[in-house]
Short mmCIF file of C-alpha atoms and ligand atoms in Angstrom, two decimals:
data_model
loop_
_atom_site.label_atom_id
_atom_site.label_comp_id
_atom_site.label_asym_id
_atom_site.label_seq_id
_atom_site.Cartn_x
_atom_site.Cartn_y
_atom_site.Cartn_z
CA MET A 1 0.02 0.01 -0.03
CA PRO A 2 2.02 2.92 -1.30
CA SER A 3 -0.26 5.71 0.24
CA ASN A 4 -2.46 5.33 3.38
CA VAL A 5 -4.40 8.46 4.64
CA VAL A 6 -5.62 8.02 8.37
CA VAL A 7 -8.46 10.25 9.39
CA GLY A 8 -10.82 10.57 12.34
CA GLY A 9 -14.39 9.37 11.99
CA PHE A 10 -16.18 11.05 14.78
CA PHE A 11 -15.26 14.23 16.77
CA GLY A 12 -11.54 13.67 17.14
CA ASP A 13 -9.68 11.73 19.89
CA GLU A 14 -10.50 8.38 18.23
CA GLY A 15 -7.06 7.27 18.81
CA LYS A 16 -5.41 8.34 15.51
CA GLY A 17 -2.04 8.83 17.21
CA LYS A 18 -1.68 5.33 18.38
CA ILE A 19 -2.93 3.84 15.00
CA VAL A 20 -0.48 6.10 13.09
CA ALA A 21 2.44 5.07 15.40
CA TYR A 22 1.52 1.42 14.92
CA LEU A 23 1.43 1.86 11.11
CA ALA A 24 4.71 3.64 11.19
CA LEU A 25 6.44 0.89 13.05
CA LYS A 26 4.64 -1.95 11.03
CA ASP A 27 4.61 -0.71 7.54
CA LYS A 28 7.93 1.34 7.76
CA PRO A 29 6.74 4.33 5.51
CA GLU A 30 9.81 6.22 4.11
CA ILE A 31 7.88 9.46 4.78
CA ALA A 32 4.94 10.26 7.21
CA VAL A 33 3.23 13.52 6.85
CA ARG A 34 0.81 15.49 8.72
CA GLY A 35 -2.17 17.35 7.45
CA GLY A 36 -5.12 18.81 9.33
CA VAL A 37 -5.58 22.00 11.21
CA GLY A 38 -2.62 22.63 13.69
CA PRO A 39 -1.67 22.56 17.27
CA ASN A 40 -5.30 22.19 18.34
CA ALA A 41 -4.83 18.47 17.80
CA GLY A 42 -3.33 16.33 20.47
CA HIS A 43 -2.17 12.87 19.55
CA THR A 44 -1.05 10.28 21.98
CA PHE A 45 0.93 7.05 21.57
CA THR A 46 2.24 4.75 24.19
CA ILE A 47 5.29 2.41 23.81
CA GLY A 48 5.99 0.48 26.90
CA ASP A 49 6.20 2.84 29.79
CA ASN A 50 6.48 5.88 27.54
CA VAL A 51 3.28 7.88 26.98
CA ASN A 52 4.00 10.33 24.13
CA LYS A 53 1.80 13.30 23.43
CA VAL A 54 2.31 15.50 20.33
CA ARG A 55 0.43 18.46 18.93
CA MET A 56 2.50 19.27 15.80
CA VAL A 57 4.86 16.65 14.73
CA PRO A 58 3.60 13.30 13.27
CA SER A 59 2.84 10.43 15.57
CA ALA A 60 4.88 8.32 13.11
CA LEU A 61 7.97 9.58 14.90
CA ALA A 62 7.55 6.26 16.71
CA ASN A 63 9.64 4.89 13.87
CA LYS A 64 13.11 6.30 13.91
CA ASP A 65 13.80 5.64 10.28
CA THR A 66 10.73 7.57 9.06
CA ILE A 67 11.12 11.00 7.63
CA LEU A 68 8.49 13.37 9.01
CA MET A 69 6.83 16.20 7.36
CA ILE A 70 4.13 18.78 7.84
CA GLY A 71 1.94 19.93 4.91
CA ALA A 72 1.38 23.39 3.77
CA GLY A 73 -2.23 23.37 4.83
CA VAL A 74 -1.21 22.97 8.47
CA LEU A 75 -0.92 25.87 10.93
CA ILE A 76 2.32 25.87 13.09
CA ASN A 77 2.92 27.27 16.55
CA PRO A 78 6.62 27.69 16.14
CA GLN A 79 7.21 27.43 19.90
CA VAL A 80 5.17 24.17 20.21
CA LEU A 81 6.84 22.71 17.07
CA LEU A 82 10.45 23.55 18.13
CA ASP A 83 9.88 22.15 21.68
CA GLU A 84 8.48 18.84 20.17
CA ILE A 85 11.51 18.72 17.73
CA GLU A 86 13.78 19.08 20.69
CA ARG A 87 11.97 16.76 22.94
CA PHE A 88 11.92 13.96 20.45
CA ASN A 89 15.27 14.87 18.86
CA LEU A 90 13.78 15.23 15.36
CA HIS A 91 16.24 17.85 14.08
CA ASP A 92 17.68 15.60 11.26
CA ARG A 93 14.42 14.12 10.00
CA ILE A 94 11.72 16.70 9.89
CA PHE A 95 10.60 18.94 7.15
CA ILE A 96 7.96 21.59 7.21
CA ASP A 97 6.40 23.08 4.14
CA ARG A 98 7.44 26.68 3.61
CA ARG A 99 3.74 27.56 3.08
CA CYS A 100 2.53 26.30 6.40
CA GLY A 101 0.65 29.16 8.21
CA ILE A 102 1.95 30.66 11.46
CA ILE A 103 0.00 31.15 14.57
CA THR A 104 0.98 34.22 16.54
CA ASN A 105 0.14 35.16 20.14
CA GLU A 106 -2.46 37.41 18.82
CA HIS A 107 -4.37 34.64 17.38
CA ILE A 108 -4.16 32.77 20.60
CA GLU A 109 -5.57 35.85 22.48
CA ARG A 110 -8.24 36.13 19.86
CA ASP A 111 -9.18 32.40 20.21
CA SER A 112 -9.34 32.77 24.04
CA ALA A 113 -12.20 35.27 23.68
CA LYS A 114 -15.73 34.55 24.81
CA ASP A 115 -16.94 34.37 21.35
CA LEU A 116 -14.77 31.37 20.38
CA LYS A 117 -13.45 29.56 23.48
CA GLY A 118 -16.73 30.39 25.26
CA ARG A 119 -19.38 29.93 22.72
CA ILE A 120 -17.94 27.17 20.66
CA GLY A 121 -15.59 25.57 23.15
CA THR A 122 -12.54 25.86 20.97
CA THR A 123 -9.06 24.64 22.09
CA GLY A 124 -7.80 28.21 22.49
CA SER A 125 -4.81 27.31 20.29
CA GLY A 126 -5.27 30.16 17.93
CA SER A 127 -6.11 27.96 15.01
CA GLY A 128 -9.43 29.51 14.07
CA PRO A 129 -8.33 33.28 14.03
CA ALA A 130 -5.07 32.18 12.19
CA ASN A 131 -7.13 30.38 9.46
CA ALA A 132 -9.37 33.51 9.22
CA ASP A 133 -6.26 35.57 8.71
CA ARG A 134 -5.11 33.14 6.07
CA ALA A 135 -8.37 33.49 4.21
CA LEU A 136 -7.87 37.26 4.46
CA ARG A 137 -4.39 36.84 3.14
CA ARG A 138 -2.57 38.43 5.86
CA LEU A 139 -1.12 35.54 7.93
CA PRO A 140 2.56 35.00 8.09
CA LEU A 141 3.98 31.78 6.65
CA ALA A 142 6.71 29.43 7.74
CA GLN A 143 9.11 30.92 5.27
CA ASP A 144 8.97 34.21 7.20
CA ILE A 145 10.14 32.59 10.47
CA LYS A 146 13.84 32.67 10.89
CA GLU A 147 13.93 29.82 13.48
CA LEU A 148 12.25 27.43 11.03
CA ALA A 149 14.46 28.23 8.06
CA ILE A 150 16.53 24.96 8.49
CA TYR A 151 13.36 22.78 8.39
CA LEU A 152 11.75 24.25 5.32
CA ALA A 153 10.94 22.16 2.19
CA ASP A 154 8.42 21.77 -0.71
CA VAL A 155 6.55 18.85 1.05
CA SER A 156 4.22 18.31 -1.97
CA GLU A 157 7.27 17.63 -4.18
CA LYS A 158 8.85 15.28 -1.78
CA ILE A 159 5.75 13.15 -1.22
CA ASN A 160 4.86 13.06 -4.89
CA ASP A 161 8.38 12.04 -5.71
CA LEU A 162 8.17 9.26 -3.17
CA LEU A 163 5.13 7.89 -4.81
CA ASP A 164 6.76 8.18 -8.23
CA ARG A 165 9.51 5.87 -6.89
CA ASN A 166 6.79 3.43 -5.54
CA GLY A 167 7.66 4.38 -1.81
CA ASN A 168 5.50 4.06 1.06
CA LEU A 169 3.61 7.15 2.37
CA LEU A 170 1.69 7.44 5.62
CA VAL A 171 -0.62 10.38 6.01
CA GLU A 172 -1.79 11.64 9.39
CA GLY A 173 -5.08 13.54 9.58
CA THR A 174 -6.17 15.33 12.64
CA GLN A 175 -9.55 16.10 14.44
CA GLY A 176 -12.60 14.14 13.28
CA THR A 177 -15.12 14.06 10.42
CA PHE A 178 -17.86 15.85 12.35
CA LEU A 179 -15.62 18.64 13.42
CA SER A 180 -15.22 19.55 9.72
CA LEU A 181 -16.15 23.12 8.89
CA TYR A 182 -18.22 21.95 5.98
CA HIS A 183 -19.52 18.43 6.90
CA GLY A 184 -19.87 18.71 10.76
CA THR A 185 -22.00 20.11 13.28
CA TYR A 186 -21.51 23.75 12.38
CA PRO A 187 -21.07 26.14 14.24
CA TYR A 188 -19.61 23.75 16.65
CA VAL A 189 -16.70 22.68 14.41
CA THR A 190 -12.96 23.51 13.76
CA SER A 191 -11.79 26.08 11.35
CA LYS A 192 -11.53 24.02 8.14
CA ASP A 193 -12.59 20.79 6.45
CA VAL A 194 -10.84 17.81 7.99
CA THR A 195 -12.03 14.85 5.92
CA ALA A 196 -9.69 12.77 3.82
CA SER A 197 -9.97 15.07 0.85
CA ALA A 198 -8.90 18.03 2.86
CA VAL A 199 -6.13 16.25 4.45
CA CYS A 200 -4.80 15.24 1.03
CA SER A 201 -5.21 18.94 -0.14
CA ASP A 202 -3.23 20.06 2.96
CA ILE A 203 -0.17 18.05 1.94
CA GLY A 204 -0.41 18.48 -1.83
CA LEU A 205 -1.68 14.92 -2.81
CA GLY A 206 -3.97 14.51 -5.75
CA PRO A 207 -7.23 12.41 -5.17
CA LYS A 208 -5.98 9.71 -7.63
CA ARG A 209 -2.83 8.98 -5.59
CA VAL A 210 -4.53 7.65 -2.42
CA ASP A 211 -4.44 3.93 -2.15
CA ASP A 212 -6.14 3.47 1.26
CA VAL A 213 -8.14 5.67 3.52
CA THR A 214 -7.99 4.15 7.06
CA ILE A 215 -10.78 5.78 9.11
CA VAL A 216 -10.44 5.55 12.93
CA PHE A 217 -13.40 5.00 15.17
CA LYS A 218 -13.36 4.69 18.84
CA ALA A 219 -15.60 1.80 20.24
CA TYR A 220 -17.62 4.77 21.93
CA VAL A 221 -17.99 8.46 20.91
CA THR A 222 -16.42 11.34 22.74
CA ARG A 223 -16.60 15.04 22.18
CA VAL A 224 -15.03 18.04 23.86
CA GLY A 225 -16.38 21.54 23.62
CA GLU A 226 -19.90 22.45 22.66
CA GLY A 227 -22.19 20.91 20.00
CA GLU A 228 -24.64 17.99 19.76
CA LEU A 229 -23.74 14.57 20.69
CA GLU A 230 -26.50 12.06 20.09
CA GLY A 231 -27.06 9.56 22.76
CA GLU A 232 -24.89 11.58 25.30
CA LEU A 233 -24.48 9.87 28.66
CA SER A 234 -24.55 11.56 32.09
CA ARG A 235 -21.30 12.27 33.65
CA GLU A 236 -22.10 9.50 36.31
CA GLU A 237 -22.80 6.88 33.59
CA VAL A 238 -19.67 7.94 31.71
CA GLU A 239 -17.62 7.25 34.90
CA ARG A 240 -19.55 4.07 35.69
CA ARG A 241 -18.71 2.68 32.31
CA GLY A 242 -15.05 3.68 32.63
CA TRP A 243 -15.23 5.94 29.60
CA LEU A 244 -14.13 9.25 31.31
CA GLU A 245 -11.34 10.86 29.40
CA ILE A 246 -9.28 13.98 29.76
CA ALA A 247 -8.46 16.09 26.73
CA THR A 248 -4.83 16.11 25.61
CA VAL A 249 -4.62 19.81 24.70
CA THR A 250 -7.03 21.51 26.96
CA GLY A 251 -7.35 19.22 30.02
CA ARG A 252 -11.16 19.22 29.73
CA THR A 253 -13.22 16.20 30.50
CA ARG A 254 -14.78 14.60 27.34
CA ARG A 255 -18.47 14.07 26.93
CA ALA A 256 -19.32 10.44 25.88
CA ALA A 257 -21.91 8.51 24.02
CA PRO A 258 -22.23 4.85 22.80
CA PHE A 259 -20.91 3.90 19.30
CA ASN A 260 -23.08 5.60 16.73
CA LEU A 261 -23.55 3.47 13.49
CA SER A 262 -25.31 6.23 11.36
CA LEU A 263 -22.68 8.67 12.14
CA ALA A 264 -19.95 6.13 11.29
CA LYS A 265 -21.73 5.23 8.05
CA LYS A 266 -21.75 9.03 6.97
CA ALA A 267 -18.18 9.23 7.92
CA VAL A 268 -17.28 6.26 5.78
CA MET A 269 -18.97 7.92 2.84
CA LEU A 270 -17.44 11.31 3.36
CA ASN A 271 -13.94 10.01 3.57
CA SER A 272 -14.33 7.06 1.16
CA ALA A 273 -12.86 4.86 3.66
CA THR A 274 -11.34 1.50 2.57
CA GLN A 275 -10.42 0.28 6.07
CA ILE A 276 -11.61 0.81 9.63
CA ALA A 277 -9.48 1.01 12.62
CA LEU A 278 -11.48 0.41 15.80
CA THR A 279 -9.83 1.68 19.01
CA LYS A 280 -10.33 1.12 22.73
CA LEU A 281 -12.26 -1.98 22.28
CA ASP A 282 -11.07 -2.97 25.79
CA ILE A 283 -12.60 -0.11 27.35
CA VAL A 284 -16.02 -1.31 26.29
CA TYR A 285 -15.07 -5.00 26.57
CA PRO A 286 -12.68 -5.32 29.32
CA GLU A 287 -12.31 -9.09 28.78
CA CYS A 288 -10.41 -8.14 25.44
CA SER A 289 -7.66 -6.09 27.09
CA LYS A 290 -4.35 -6.57 25.43
CA VAL A 291 -5.65 -9.48 23.14
CA ARG A 292 -3.53 -9.55 19.93
CA GLU A 293 -5.57 -12.23 18.08
CA TYR A 294 -9.03 -11.86 16.65
CA ASP A 295 -10.02 -15.41 17.54
CA LYS A 296 -9.34 -14.63 21.23
CA LEU A 297 -11.85 -11.82 21.46
CA SER A 298 -15.04 -12.54 23.47
CA ASP A 299 -18.20 -13.27 21.41
CA ARG A 300 -19.86 -10.19 22.24
CA ALA A 301 -16.96 -8.11 21.14
CA LYS A 302 -16.88 -10.07 17.81
CA THR A 303 -20.52 -9.46 17.46
CA PHE A 304 -20.02 -5.71 17.78
CA ILE A 305 -17.24 -5.89 15.18
CA GLU A 306 -19.34 -8.01 12.78
CA GLU A 307 -22.24 -5.51 13.08
CA ILE A 308 -20.04 -2.59 12.17
CA GLU A 309 -18.64 -4.43 9.08
CA LYS A 310 -22.13 -5.50 8.07
CA GLU A 311 -23.62 -2.00 8.26
CA LEU A 312 -20.69 -0.02 6.96
CA ARG A 313 -19.50 -2.60 4.31
CA VAL A 314 -15.94 -1.86 5.10
CA ARG A 315 -13.53 -4.32 6.89
CA VAL A 316 -12.44 -3.57 10.50
CA THR A 317 -8.70 -4.22 9.84
CA LEU A 318 -7.14 -2.85 12.97
CA ILE A 319 -8.53 -3.28 16.43
CA GLY A 320 -7.01 -1.54 19.44
CA THR A 321 -7.13 -3.52 22.63
CA GLY A 322 -4.92 -1.56 25.02
CA GLU A 323 -2.83 1.60 25.37
CA ASP A 324 0.39 0.30 23.97
CA VAL A 325 0.99 0.69 20.20
CA TYR A 326 1.32 -3.19 19.94
CA ASP A 327 -1.91 -3.75 21.88
CA ILE A 328 -3.63 -4.28 18.47
CA ILE A 329 -5.16 -6.95 16.35
CA ASP A 330 -3.71 -6.43 12.61
CA ARG A 331 -6.10 -8.41 10.33
CA ARG A 332 -4.87 -6.76 7.06
CA LYS A 333 -3.04 -9.94 5.97
CA GLU A 334 -5.88 -12.30 6.61
CA LEU A 335 -8.69 -10.27 5.14
P1 IMP B 401 -10.84 24.71 17.48
O1 IMP B 401 -10.41 23.60 16.52
O2 IMP B 401 -9.72 24.84 18.51
O3 IMP B 401 -11.29 25.98 16.81
O4 IMP B 401 -12.02 24.10 18.22
C1 IMP B 401 -13.25 23.85 17.47
C2 IMP B 401 -13.87 22.74 18.01
O5 IMP B 401 -13.15 21.44 17.70
C3 IMP B 401 -13.95 22.44 19.60
O6 IMP B 401 -15.13 21.83 19.93
C4 IMP B 401 -12.71 21.72 19.92
O7 IMP B 401 -12.99 21.02 21.15
C5 IMP B 401 -12.71 20.84 18.77
N1 IMP B 401 -11.39 20.15 18.49
C6 IMP B 401 -10.38 20.80 17.75
N2 IMP B 401 -9.30 19.92 17.65
C7 IMP B 401 -9.68 18.81 18.35
C8 IMP B 401 -9.02 17.66 18.54
O8 IMP B 401 -7.89 17.40 18.11
N3 IMP B 401 -9.68 16.54 19.24
C9 IMP B 401 -10.95 16.91 19.64
N4 IMP B 401 -11.60 17.95 19.55
C10 IMP B 401 -10.91 19.01 18.87
MG1 MG B 402 -6.76 14.27 20.66
#
């Protein structure tokens, strides 16, 4: 599979970070590139005792041989990016597109205003105001920032060259389908489209060069910030089920609801998903914790997966059963 685009199927926080980290380790892509909005995303992946959280750099950093890139459509907070480059020692293997937009302190201030952080429940990361300024054509770009000069590249050229050579490309989207500015629950959405088409546009990959779209669904649905959440459970019920999560970027508690087949169906359509990655199966079915073979899952868990496949007509190829990147059932060979 030369190009594989990973996107979120619900409202973000589906576990894309873990899936991307696993695919990076397993498929050994030469390049992994991030599309999506910007540092409003928080992706987490755990290897052994190491819990890693990133907001800017691709989670594919888990594979030390993979070259990391950030596409032109992505907004960069230089401080957050440089801190992550330092923390994970990525100096020699990261490239950012010279046309990436730059978030300034002023954008962060504007995003913290009542109108955005209060009314919409934004992450306060400055992403919305920066994208607004980009549309007004007054946003600084990465090429204007001295500290970023050594990392600049033409990412679209590099990834298309790689595919010309039949190389392996992994694409990491951010947020989730229903946070899309166009296809989501407007106005409670992020500041641009985040479906697979948009992620490809972010990095400069044409629609005919996509081989696989892996859509990530969590075994239940969560949402932070405002906006509708069908079947939302009370806080007590969320805690009773052990579904309570704390948001990576904002520290807010996430609202939760059971898996939503009709939303999932729509998300498969909007992204033309070819594969499903289902995460946190062990949270809904604790007896499946750390199981790494499909046959060892409980009957009720298998029934849940079969129902998803029947309704969505897409195979569930990756199943997350624990926090560790290797707590996963990979059915891609057998299906
Ligand atoms: P913004 O993207 O910061 O403007 O926030 C708009 C909405 O998208 C808010 O409801 C945020 O909580 C949500 N959001 C943005 N990024 C993420 C993410 O990575 N995970 C989950 N929710 C997000
Ligand atoms: Mg997240």
